[in-house]
Structure formats: C-alpha cells, structure tokens
C-alpha cells in the first residue's frame, strides 16, 4: 500500500514538474503580450505595428510569430514578443535583438539621453522558443515579466 | 471746267476698285471654305503653350479628316498635358490638392527623414515603405552618421540611398533638429546637397520636399528653439529653396495642424512626435497632393 501511495505521489510530482516545464512551451505570444500590457507601466502610448513594419524595423526574415508595440518616438518604450520555430531560431533572434538594443541605445544617447536608462534596464530574454523585449519606465517590469515565465 | 470733266472719270475709277475688292473678298471666302482646318501643333510646340490647346483642336476635326486615330490622339494629348503641366509648374506654390492616389503610388518612393518620418513609417498604414530615417537626423548627419544597417555594415542615410537607384520618387522631411542652428544658409546649403545627390543617383527622380510639421502650442510656448515661429521661418527658407532647385514643395503641415497652424494637443505625446491618427492624416495629405500622371 505504502509503495502504491509513494508511486502515486511520484507520478503527481512528475506531472507538476512537467506542467511547470510546459509553461515555456505552451505560453504563446498572445498570453505574454496581454500580461505585459496589463502589468507593466508605460509612459508613452504604445501602438501595435503591422507585420511588414515589424520586419522592416527589427530585420526579421523568418516566419516567426510576433507582436510588437512601439511608442510615438518621444520615448524609447516598446514591447516585442517573438515566437520562433524552435529554440535554435530563437537564439538567433535573441542575438539580433541584442544588436537592435545596442543600436537603439546609440541612437538615444545624444537625442534623448533620459531614455538611455530605460534601455539599459530593458528586459531582453529568451524563454524556450520565445524572445521577449520590453523597454519601459516601470522599474519593476523585469521582476513582473520574470514572474510570468516562472 | 476741268472739275466737271474729272467727275465721270472718278466714278469709273471707284467702280473699278469696288469690283476688285469684291473679287478679292470672294476668293478669300472660297479659299477658306475649301482649305482643310489647320493641323494640330506638334507635341513639342504644344508643350510650350497651354496644355488645353491640343484637346480643343482635336475636337474641331471632322471625323474623316483626323490625322491620327482618336485613341492615339488622346494618349498623346494626355502625355502633353502632363508634360506641359510639369514644365509650366510654379514651384513657388505648394503642390495643390488633386485626386487621391492609392498605396501603389509609393511603391517606387523613398522617404528620408528624422524620428518624425520614422513615426510615419511605423504608423501611417503604408505596408511596404522604404524609409531611411534616424532619430535626430539632420541635413548634415544624413551624409555622415552611420545609422543604417546595410548588408551587415553601418552606413549613412545618403550612402544607403545611393546604393540603390531603384526609386523614382523621393520624399524628404528634415529641419526640426536644425532649428537651433545659427545659420539658415548652412541649412539650405546642406539641404540642396541632398537634392543634388538624389538627382545624381537618378536624374529622373521626382523630389517632394515636405514642410516641417508644427509642434503643439504648449511645446511652442515653452521652448525657445523648437517653436512654431522658428518652424515657420525655416519653412519659408525651404520653400524658397524649392523654387531655386525646381522641386515640389508639399505643405503637409496644413494636413496635420489645427486652424491656428499648430499641432493639436491630442496629436502628440510630447508635442513633437505624431501619434498614429496624425500619421494617418499625414498619409492622406500626401496621397491627395501628388504630381504626375496619377494626379492630373
């Protein structure tokens, strides 16, 4: 009987672990974007970009699923969530986004220096096959987004 | 006595003149009736004058005497109207309002500008846009600052433009970042260099210079540099340059401003950069203020 209970507990634990692991695999772009828009504070009014414009702005060329929101130009604020075909592609996208962040910082240094702090504290991470970039005025943004993926 | 003798002779002479005059008038009328109507001017001749001449003459031809087929004549007349319109264009005037073109009009266009043009590229609704923009770009930095990624290399805006001649229209809006410059002459000198370079790249390019958009009243009142008085002065310089360089001045500022000539408060987060709704208005203005075949 004890063995059976122990086996049952093990099965439950395994399911839980699998469930946590699936958070990354199952989380889709929509969920992530909704969470960020609801929980992260932006000063500027972010507007969603069309797919063509997203590709033009970030230089994406593959068929990754993506949603991006950008401020008016008065701030550096933006949000971009990309879901690549697989983790390898996501890693390549992450590298591209890292370069994008470097370029964005350089363009704001002389133009709107106060925005540089936001860029320095931006959230840019890969979660499985997804890459998330958030530049905001919210000092708790990174913690909030990390909690979503936990 | 001598007077009496001369009278009959004088009458005969008068009668003779009358006969000659009648015959001359008769022959002029007869000749004008038998002669065909005058030929239309050649296309080159027509281009020199008002473009309405040719269509009027086409209408005056009897059908059996048409020197060209009606379809051909209409094509030529249309071409003449376009050429004459451009040749006789008064560059002192902003591009007038005319029929609205569709998005395809911009498929062979490039846009050069600063962060405001970047906003236009993001928000206007044009799906395929070739925009060469940079935050803080000005008429000088477009030649010097390596801000455009091209084949893994960073190049300046004008170098990136120069790498391709596959455009036939160029829209430029620069000037807001130069408002603090000491010399207006230097601003125009550099701006003219951009125009010259575009013409070097493509001598047939149609160049549209857009007016600098205004800022909101709040921004204008609070800023000694970025205010609407300075923007107005710079736009006057730009308009003068357009006359000298024979490029089209598009007063897009009127398409996004209120009745006081200011950017409405709800059009911008910071008083300078336009939101989506205003960028859409901007595009509508460009679509309804064009030159060339689609617009005439």
XYZ file of C-alpha atoms in Angstrom, chain A residues 18-116:
99
model
C 6.129 18.655 -16.429
C 3.440 21.304 -16.038
C 5.999 23.916 -14.989
C 8.194 22.962 -17.891
C 5.281 23.283 -20.249
C 4.799 26.919 -19.208
C 7.568 27.822 -21.604
C 6.446 25.531 -24.365
C 2.783 26.337 -24.090
C 2.947 30.068 -23.452
C 2.007 31.815 -26.622
C 2.727 35.266 -27.860
C -0.787 36.487 -27.156
C -0.691 35.485 -23.473
C 2.655 37.103 -22.929
C 1.709 40.342 -24.668
C -1.559 40.576 -22.732
C 0.265 40.021 -19.449
C 2.856 42.715 -20.171
C 0.315 45.269 -21.355
C -1.770 44.686 -18.244
C 1.026 44.624 -15.697
C 3.864 46.798 -16.945
C 3.602 50.597 -16.850
C 4.456 52.563 -19.985
C 4.587 56.372 -20.104
C 4.087 56.661 -23.844
C 1.088 55.408 -25.782
C 2.217 52.202 -27.457
C 0.750 51.345 -30.842
C 0.883 47.922 -32.449
C 2.888 47.541 -35.646
C 1.820 45.645 -38.729
C 3.830 42.555 -39.637
C 5.540 44.217 -42.611
C 6.645 47.089 -40.455
C 7.854 44.742 -37.715
C 10.107 43.005 -40.229
C 11.377 46.346 -41.515
C 12.097 47.616 -38.013
C 13.740 44.572 -36.466
C 15.076 42.896 -39.583
C 13.183 39.637 -39.048
C 13.092 37.457 -42.092
C 11.781 34.118 -40.932
C 8.153 33.278 -40.356
C 8.270 33.718 -36.611
C 5.069 34.676 -34.856
C 5.485 38.175 -33.491
C 3.645 41.080 -31.922
C 5.305 44.440 -31.415
C 4.178 47.730 -29.902
C 6.138 50.956 -30.161
C 5.876 54.446 -28.695
C 5.495 57.615 -30.742
C 9.213 58.397 -30.864
C 9.001 60.651 -27.843
C 10.331 57.783 -25.724
C 12.330 54.603 -26.247
C 9.480 52.485 -24.931
C 8.497 49.384 -26.806
C 7.422 45.785 -26.469
C 8.224 42.927 -28.797
C 7.442 39.253 -28.282
C 8.594 36.762 -30.895
C 7.960 33.052 -31.035
C 10.454 31.314 -33.292
C 10.106 27.942 -34.969
C 12.441 26.336 -32.431
C 14.923 27.177 -29.732
C 17.812 27.419 -32.154
C 15.989 30.009 -34.238
C 15.011 31.820 -31.057
C 18.658 32.018 -30.069
C 19.457 33.644 -33.405
C 16.601 36.090 -32.922
C 17.887 36.904 -29.446
C 21.271 37.823 -30.907
C 19.563 40.046 -33.453
C 17.540 41.733 -30.728
C 20.677 42.281 -28.635
C 22.233 44.148 -31.546
C 18.982 46.063 -32.027
C 19.137 47.149 -28.394
C 22.725 48.330 -28.794
C 21.755 50.366 -31.875
C 18.716 51.800 -30.138
C 20.813 52.892 -27.194
C 23.313 54.582 -29.501
C 20.523 56.480 -31.250
C 19.168 57.841 -27.987
C 22.423 58.847 -26.291
C 22.568 62.281 -27.928
C 18.933 62.540 -28.916
C 17.011 61.872 -25.688
C 19.617 60.989 -23.031
C 16.991 60.488 -20.340
C 15.678 57.473 -22.243
C 19.015 55.659 -22.070
